[in-house]
């Protein structure tokens, strides 16, 4: 059993990891109100007291259509990271969730390998914050960059995240809507938890890894999986023709470390997530599914 600090404990990824890893480890997953990562003295005190084997940094700030980019996003994300990274001597290792955005979404190519990093410098605040932290980790001794592409599952923001939004629309007998089709590399949060478990108990050979399926699905295909799971004759609406640039990663470095890992079947994951929302339907206001009609992906 390891002693873990999971930041962003009230967020989607942090909450799921705390629930799953807490079965096997001693987990502290404070909310923002309990641990302000922008308070450098507070972070230092927490790390000194905690004597954590592993810090899992899941807290992040990013912009969405529901929550537009704030002017200080770049500064805040970097302070969240560096207030932990600069105290690297106070814990065993830090697993930081980077992003495929580090490769620069403007120049995304299918199945981007880790070596594609630094080919381009992102211009958006979120991608650039991840890029700067990733460059720092390259020369760190006990910090690791786990680059996420798309993670989905229970507790995510169903208002704006495509698969969950599609599930909720289907529950209310609404058509599944897509802004524009794209091939996207989605990973279920259960797979993420199992992969993080490996990083907790092993010494990785590299500083960075793409944490993804290595398999991209069209949003149209995923939307039809949701409709199939609902068992309803629903429409699927694509607002704009054409395909956006694929967003996917090469996961061969990860699989070589894990050895024989098998991802959960996508259809099973979507059916399970639909059923999870079905038990919570009354907590999902139908009117909130119209806030960004046709533009949930």
GROMACS .gro file of C-alpha atoms in nm:
model
  297
    1UNK     CA    1   0.000   0.000   0.000
    2UNK     CA    2   0.126   0.345  -0.098
    3UNK     CA    3   0.034   0.682   0.047
    4UNK     CA    4  -0.110   0.899  -0.232
    5UNK     CA    5  -0.198   1.264  -0.273
    6UNK     CA    6  -0.445   1.318  -0.557
    7UNK     CA    7  -0.500   1.681  -0.652
    8UNK     CA    8  -0.829   1.786  -0.808
    9UNK     CA    9  -1.013   1.541  -0.583
   10UNK     CA   10  -1.354   1.692  -0.662
   11UNK     CA   11  -1.296   1.693  -1.039
   12UNK     CA   12  -1.378   1.422  -1.291
   13UNK     CA   13  -1.041   1.245  -1.313
   14UNK     CA   14  -0.939   1.305  -0.950
   15UNK     CA   15  -1.270   1.182  -0.813
   16UNK     CA   16  -1.263   0.861  -1.015
   17UNK     CA   17  -0.902   0.789  -0.927
   18UNK     CA   18  -0.965   0.851  -0.558
   19UNK     CA   19  -1.260   0.610  -0.562
   20UNK     CA   20  -1.071   0.333  -0.741
   21UNK     CA   21  -0.721   0.370  -0.599
   22UNK     CA   22  -0.857   0.421  -0.249
   23UNK     CA   23  -0.948   0.053  -0.239
   24UNK     CA   24  -0.579  -0.044  -0.239
   25UNK     CA   25  -0.394   0.265  -0.116
   26UNK     CA   26  -0.401   0.530   0.156
   27UNK     CA   27  -0.543   0.822  -0.043
   28UNK     CA   28  -0.575   1.191   0.039
   29UNK     CA   29  -0.780   1.370  -0.229
   30UNK     CA   30  -0.858   1.721  -0.102
   31UNK     CA   31  -1.094   1.959  -0.277
   32UNK     CA   32  -0.976   2.305  -0.382
   33UNK     CA   33  -1.129   2.445  -0.065
   34UNK     CA   34  -0.926   2.200   0.144
   35UNK     CA   35  -0.595   2.251  -0.039
   36UNK     CA   36  -0.539   2.561  -0.251
   37UNK     CA   37  -0.260   2.463  -0.490
   38UNK     CA   38  -0.200   2.831  -0.566
   39UNK     CA   39  -0.094   2.879  -0.203
   40UNK     CA   40   0.275   2.782  -0.212
   41UNK     CA   41   0.310   2.779   0.167
   42UNK     CA   42  -0.001   2.565   0.206
   43UNK     CA   43   0.124   2.317  -0.054
   44UNK     CA   44   0.466   2.298   0.111
   45UNK     CA   45   0.307   2.229   0.449
   46UNK     CA   46   0.080   1.959   0.307
   47UNK     CA   47   0.369   1.778   0.137
   48UNK     CA   48   0.591   1.802   0.444
   49UNK     CA   49   0.318   1.656   0.667
   50UNK     CA   50   0.195   1.394   0.424
   51UNK     CA   51   0.517   1.211   0.338
   52UNK     CA   52   0.348   1.086   0.019
   53UNK     CA   53   0.493   0.806  -0.188
   54UNK     CA   54   0.319   0.936  -0.500
   55UNK     CA   55   0.155   1.267  -0.589
   56UNK     CA   56  -0.099   1.237  -0.872
   57UNK     CA   57  -0.160   1.583  -1.013
   58UNK     CA   58  -0.506   1.577  -1.170
   59UNK     CA   59  -0.602   1.938  -1.096
   60UNK     CA   60  -0.607   2.164  -1.399
   61UNK     CA   61  -0.787   2.460  -1.544
   62UNK     CA   62  -0.902   2.475  -1.903
   63UNK     CA   63  -1.153   2.662  -2.114
   64UNK     CA   64  -1.475   2.519  -2.255
   65UNK     CA   65  -1.770   2.672  -2.437
   66UNK     CA   66  -1.955   2.664  -2.106
   67UNK     CA   67  -1.660   2.817  -1.920
   68UNK     CA   68  -1.471   3.050  -2.154
   69UNK     CA   69  -1.097   3.087  -2.124
   70UNK     CA   70  -1.002   3.328  -1.848
   71UNK     CA   71  -0.708   3.561  -1.892
   72UNK     CA   72  -0.501   3.396  -1.617
   73UNK     CA   73  -0.546   3.033  -1.727
   74UNK     CA   74  -0.180   3.000  -1.833
   75UNK     CA   75  -0.048   3.149  -1.508
   76UNK     CA   76  -0.279   2.947  -1.286
   77UNK     CA   77  -0.203   2.611  -1.451
   78UNK     CA   78   0.170   2.671  -1.423
   79UNK     CA   79   0.143   2.774  -1.057
   80UNK     CA   80  -0.063   2.461  -0.984
   81UNK     CA   81   0.217   2.256  -1.137
   82UNK     CA   82   0.527   2.433  -1.007
   83UNK     CA   83   0.405   2.459  -0.648
   84UNK     CA   84   0.421   2.078  -0.652
   85UNK     CA   85   0.716   2.024  -0.885
   86UNK     CA   86   0.953   2.251  -0.690
   87UNK     CA   87   0.896   2.033  -0.380
   88UNK     CA   88   1.005   1.713  -0.555
   89UNK     CA   89   1.224   1.616  -0.260
   90UNK     CA   90   0.918   1.588  -0.035
   91UNK     CA   91   0.760   1.285  -0.209
   92UNK     CA   92   0.859   0.973  -0.397
   93UNK     CA   93   0.740   1.072  -0.744
   94UNK     CA   94   0.486   1.291  -0.916
   95UNK     CA   95   0.253   1.163  -1.189
   96UNK     CA   96   0.132   1.470  -1.376
   97UNK     CA   97  -0.145   1.457  -1.633
   98UNK     CA   98  -0.024   1.629  -1.943
   99UNK     CA   99  -0.227   1.645  -2.262
  100UNK     CA  100  -0.219   1.574  -2.632
  101UNK     CA  101  -0.260   1.953  -2.654
  102UNK     CA  102   0.115   1.970  -2.577
  103UNK     CA  103   0.176   1.862  -2.937
  104UNK     CA  104  -0.020   2.167  -3.062
  105UNK     CA  105  -0.372   2.095  -3.188
  106UNK     CA  106  -0.306   2.310  -3.497
  107UNK     CA  107  -0.052   2.055  -3.616
  108UNK     CA  108  -0.204   1.733  -3.485
  109UNK     CA  109  -0.135   1.423  -3.692
  110UNK     CA  110  -0.281   1.074  -3.645
  111UNK     CA  111  -0.121   0.866  -3.368
  112UNK     CA  112   0.128   1.128  -3.249
  113UNK     CA  113   0.429   0.964  -3.076
  114UNK     CA  114   0.600   1.107  -2.769
  115UNK     CA  115   0.890   1.213  -2.993
  116UNK     CA  116   0.655   1.455  -3.172
  117UNK     CA  117   0.666   1.675  -2.861
  118UNK     CA  118   0.838   2.012  -2.920
  119UNK     CA  119   0.797   1.986  -3.297
  120UNK     CA  120   0.555   2.277  -3.249
  121UNK     CA  121   0.482   2.518  -2.965
  122UNK     CA  122   0.109   2.552  -2.882
  123UNK     CA  123  -0.036   2.901  -2.907
  124UNK     CA  124  -0.342   2.846  -2.686
  125UNK     CA  125  -0.307   2.908  -2.311
  126UNK     CA  126  -0.405   2.555  -2.208
  127UNK     CA  127  -0.175   2.377  -2.455
  128UNK     CA  128   0.114   2.612  -2.380
  129UNK     CA  129   0.080   2.560  -2.004
  130UNK     CA  130   0.103   2.185  -2.061
  131UNK     CA  131   0.397   2.235  -2.298
  132UNK     CA  132   0.598   2.439  -2.045
  133UNK     CA  133   0.542   2.184  -1.768
  134UNK     CA  134   0.632   1.901  -2.007
  135UNK     CA  135   0.963   2.067  -2.093
  136UNK     CA  136   1.043   2.097  -1.721
  137UNK     CA  137   0.966   1.730  -1.662
  138UNK     CA  138   1.209   1.624  -1.934
  139UNK     CA  139   1.500   1.710  -1.701
  140UNK     CA  140   1.341   1.612  -1.368
  141UNK     CA  141   1.437   1.302  -1.171
  142UNK     CA  142   1.107   1.187  -1.023
  143UNK     CA  143   0.839   1.364  -1.230
  144UNK     CA  144   0.644   1.191  -1.509
  145UNK     CA  145   0.428   1.336  -1.785
  146UNK     CA  146   0.122   1.116  -1.852
  147UNK     CA  147  -0.035   1.272  -2.162
  148UNK     CA  148  -0.410   1.231  -2.184
  149UNK     CA  149  -0.612   1.275  -2.502
  150UNK     CA  150  -0.978   1.206  -2.426
  151UNK     CA  151  -1.097   1.046  -2.101
  152UNK     CA  152  -1.463   0.971  -2.037
  153UNK     CA  153  -1.674   0.809  -1.770
  154UNK     CA  154  -1.891   0.881  -1.464
  155UNK     CA  155  -1.880   1.223  -1.298
  156UNK     CA  156  -1.759   1.413  -1.606
  157UNK     CA  157  -1.916   1.739  -1.723
  158UNK     CA  158  -2.208   1.601  -1.921
  159UNK     CA  159  -2.301   1.948  -2.044
  160UNK     CA  160  -1.993   1.971  -2.266
  161UNK     CA  161  -1.824   1.628  -2.289
  162UNK     CA  162  -1.941   1.448  -2.600
  163UNK     CA  163  -2.003   1.088  -2.491
  164UNK     CA  164  -2.172   1.185  -2.163
  165UNK     CA  165  -2.370   1.459  -2.337
  166UNK     CA  166  -2.489   1.210  -2.598
  167UNK     CA  167  -2.596   0.968  -2.323
  168UNK     CA  168  -2.793   1.240  -2.146
  169UNK     CA  169  -2.962   1.359  -2.465
  170UNK     CA  170  -3.061   1.002  -2.546
  171UNK     CA  171  -3.208   0.962  -2.198
  172UNK     CA  172  -3.439   1.257  -2.268
  173UNK     CA  173  -3.525   1.126  -2.619
  174UNK     CA  174  -3.330   1.404  -2.791
  175UNK     CA  175  -3.119   1.357  -3.104
  176UNK     CA  176  -2.746   1.304  -3.053
  177UNK     CA  177  -2.570   1.612  -3.188
  178UNK     CA  178  -2.220   1.669  -3.320
  179UNK     CA  179  -2.070   1.999  -3.427
  180UNK     CA  180  -1.840   1.833  -3.683
  181UNK     CA  181  -1.716   1.479  -3.715
  182UNK     CA  182  -1.362   1.393  -3.605
  183UNK     CA  183  -1.159   1.086  -3.520
  184UNK     CA  184  -1.076   1.103  -3.150
  185UNK     CA  185  -0.874   0.881  -2.914
  186UNK     CA  186  -1.102   0.819  -2.613
  187UNK     CA  187  -1.000   0.627  -2.300
  188UNK     CA  188  -1.241   0.508  -2.031
  189UNK     CA  189  -1.154   0.630  -1.683
  190UNK     CA  190  -1.142   0.269  -1.556
  191UNK     CA  191  -0.854   0.203  -1.795
  192UNK     CA  192  -0.686   0.521  -1.676
  193UNK     CA  193  -0.707   0.404  -1.314
  194UNK     CA  194  -0.554   0.067  -1.400
  195UNK     CA  195  -0.271   0.234  -1.592
  196UNK     CA  196  -0.201   0.479  -1.308
  197UNK     CA  197  -0.188   0.181  -1.072
  198UNK     CA  198   0.100   0.044  -1.279
  199UNK     CA  199   0.289   0.376  -1.256
  200UNK     CA  200   0.240   0.382  -0.880
  201UNK     CA  201   0.405   0.043  -0.835
  202UNK     CA  202   0.676   0.052  -1.104
  203UNK     CA  203   0.969   0.266  -1.209
  204UNK     CA  204   0.901   0.398  -1.562
  205UNK     CA  205   1.186   0.403  -1.814
  206UNK     CA  206   1.081   0.731  -1.978
  207UNK     CA  207   0.977   1.075  -1.859
  208UNK     CA  208   0.663   1.093  -2.077
  209UNK     CA  209   0.394   0.857  -2.203
  210UNK     CA  210   0.085   0.888  -2.419
  211UNK     CA  211  -0.197   0.752  -2.204
  212UNK     CA  212  -0.448   0.651  -2.468
  213UNK     CA  213  -0.599   0.355  -2.651
  214UNK     CA  214  -0.395   0.418  -2.964
  215UNK     CA  215  -0.722   0.377  -3.154
  216UNK     CA  216  -0.934   0.664  -3.281
  217UNK     CA  217  -1.313   0.650  -3.322
  218UNK     CA  218  -1.524   0.885  -3.527
  219UNK     CA  219  -1.767   1.082  -3.313
  220UNK     CA  220  -2.041   0.963  -3.547
  221UNK     CA  221  -1.954   0.602  -3.461
  222UNK     CA  222  -1.955   0.677  -3.089
  223UNK     CA  223  -2.286   0.860  -3.118
  224UNK     CA  224  -2.442   0.558  -3.286
  225UNK     CA  225  -2.306   0.339  -3.004
  226UNK     CA  226  -2.491   0.562  -2.758
  227UNK     CA  227  -2.812   0.534  -2.961
  228UNK     CA  228  -2.773   0.157  -2.970
  229UNK     CA  229  -2.722   0.149  -2.593
  230UNK     CA  230  -3.041   0.354  -2.546
  231UNK     CA  231  -3.245   0.112  -2.761
  232UNK     CA  232  -3.436   0.412  -2.898
  233UNK     CA  233  -3.496   0.520  -3.262
  234UNK     CA  234  -3.308   0.848  -3.220
  235UNK     CA  235  -3.157   1.072  -3.486
  236UNK     CA  236  -2.791   1.166  -3.505
  237UNK     CA  237  -2.732   1.522  -3.627
  238UNK     CA  238  -2.399   1.653  -3.757
  239UNK     CA  239  -2.410   2.033  -3.779
  240UNK     CA  240  -2.118   2.088  -4.018
  241UNK     CA  241  -1.993   1.868  -4.304
  242UNK     CA  242  -1.638   1.736  -4.332
  243UNK     CA  243  -1.388   1.607  -4.079
  244UNK     CA  244  -1.176   1.796  -3.830
  245UNK     CA  245  -0.811   1.711  -3.775
  246UNK     CA  246  -0.769   1.372  -3.603
  247UNK     CA  247  -0.661   1.381  -3.239
  248UNK     CA  248  -0.492   1.056  -3.139
  249UNK     CA  249  -0.174   0.922  -2.985
  250UNK     CA  250   0.072   0.642  -3.041
  251UNK     CA  251   0.067   0.427  -2.727
  252UNK     CA  252   0.338   0.174  -2.815
  253UNK     CA  253   0.575   0.310  -2.549
  254UNK     CA  254   0.302   0.265  -2.286
  255UNK     CA  255   0.208  -0.086  -2.399
  256UNK     CA  256   0.572  -0.195  -2.398
  257UNK     CA  257   0.587  -0.100  -2.029
  258UNK     CA  258   0.254  -0.252  -1.928
  259UNK     CA  259   0.303  -0.579  -2.115
  260UNK     CA  260  -0.010  -0.741  -2.259
  261UNK     CA  261  -0.256  -0.477  -2.141
  262UNK     CA  262  -0.610  -0.506  -2.282
  263UNK     CA  263  -0.838  -0.204  -2.290
  264UNK     CA  264  -1.205  -0.231  -2.207
  265UNK     CA  265  -1.436  -0.269  -2.507
  266UNK     CA  266  -1.567   0.071  -2.615
  267UNK     CA  267  -1.922  -0.053  -2.669
  268UNK     CA  268  -1.934  -0.202  -2.319
  269UNK     CA  269  -1.804   0.122  -2.167
  270UNK     CA  270  -2.065   0.333  -2.345
  271UNK     CA  271  -2.350   0.099  -2.252
  272UNK     CA  272  -2.236   0.102  -1.889
  273UNK     CA  273  -2.211   0.483  -1.885
  274UNK     CA  274  -2.559   0.518  -2.037
  275UNK     CA  275  -2.699   0.293  -1.765
  276UNK     CA  276  -2.515   0.497  -1.500
  277UNK     CA  277  -2.682   0.817  -1.622
  278UNK     CA  278  -3.018   0.639  -1.647
  279UNK     CA  279  -3.017   0.592  -1.269
  280UNK     CA  280  -2.957   0.967  -1.229
  281UNK     CA  281  -3.188   1.103  -1.499
  282UNK     CA  282  -3.383   1.333  -1.269
  283UNK     CA  283  -3.061   1.513  -1.170
  284UNK     CA  284  -2.998   1.608  -1.536
  285UNK     CA  285  -3.220   1.906  -1.629
  286UNK     CA  286  -3.347   1.857  -1.983
  287UNK     CA  287  -3.333   2.231  -2.055
  288UNK     CA  288  -2.956   2.239  -1.993
  289UNK     CA  289  -2.904   2.004  -2.284
  290UNK     CA  290  -3.003   2.285  -2.521
  291UNK     CA  291  -2.747   2.545  -2.406
  292UNK     CA  292  -2.516   2.480  -2.702
  293UNK     CA  293  -2.745   2.300  -2.944
  294UNK     CA  294  -2.558   2.102  -3.207
  295UNK     CA  295  -2.215   2.200  -3.074
  296UNK     CA  296  -2.127   1.953  -2.802
  297UNK     CA  297  -1.816   1.817  -2.973
   0.00000   0.00000   0.00000
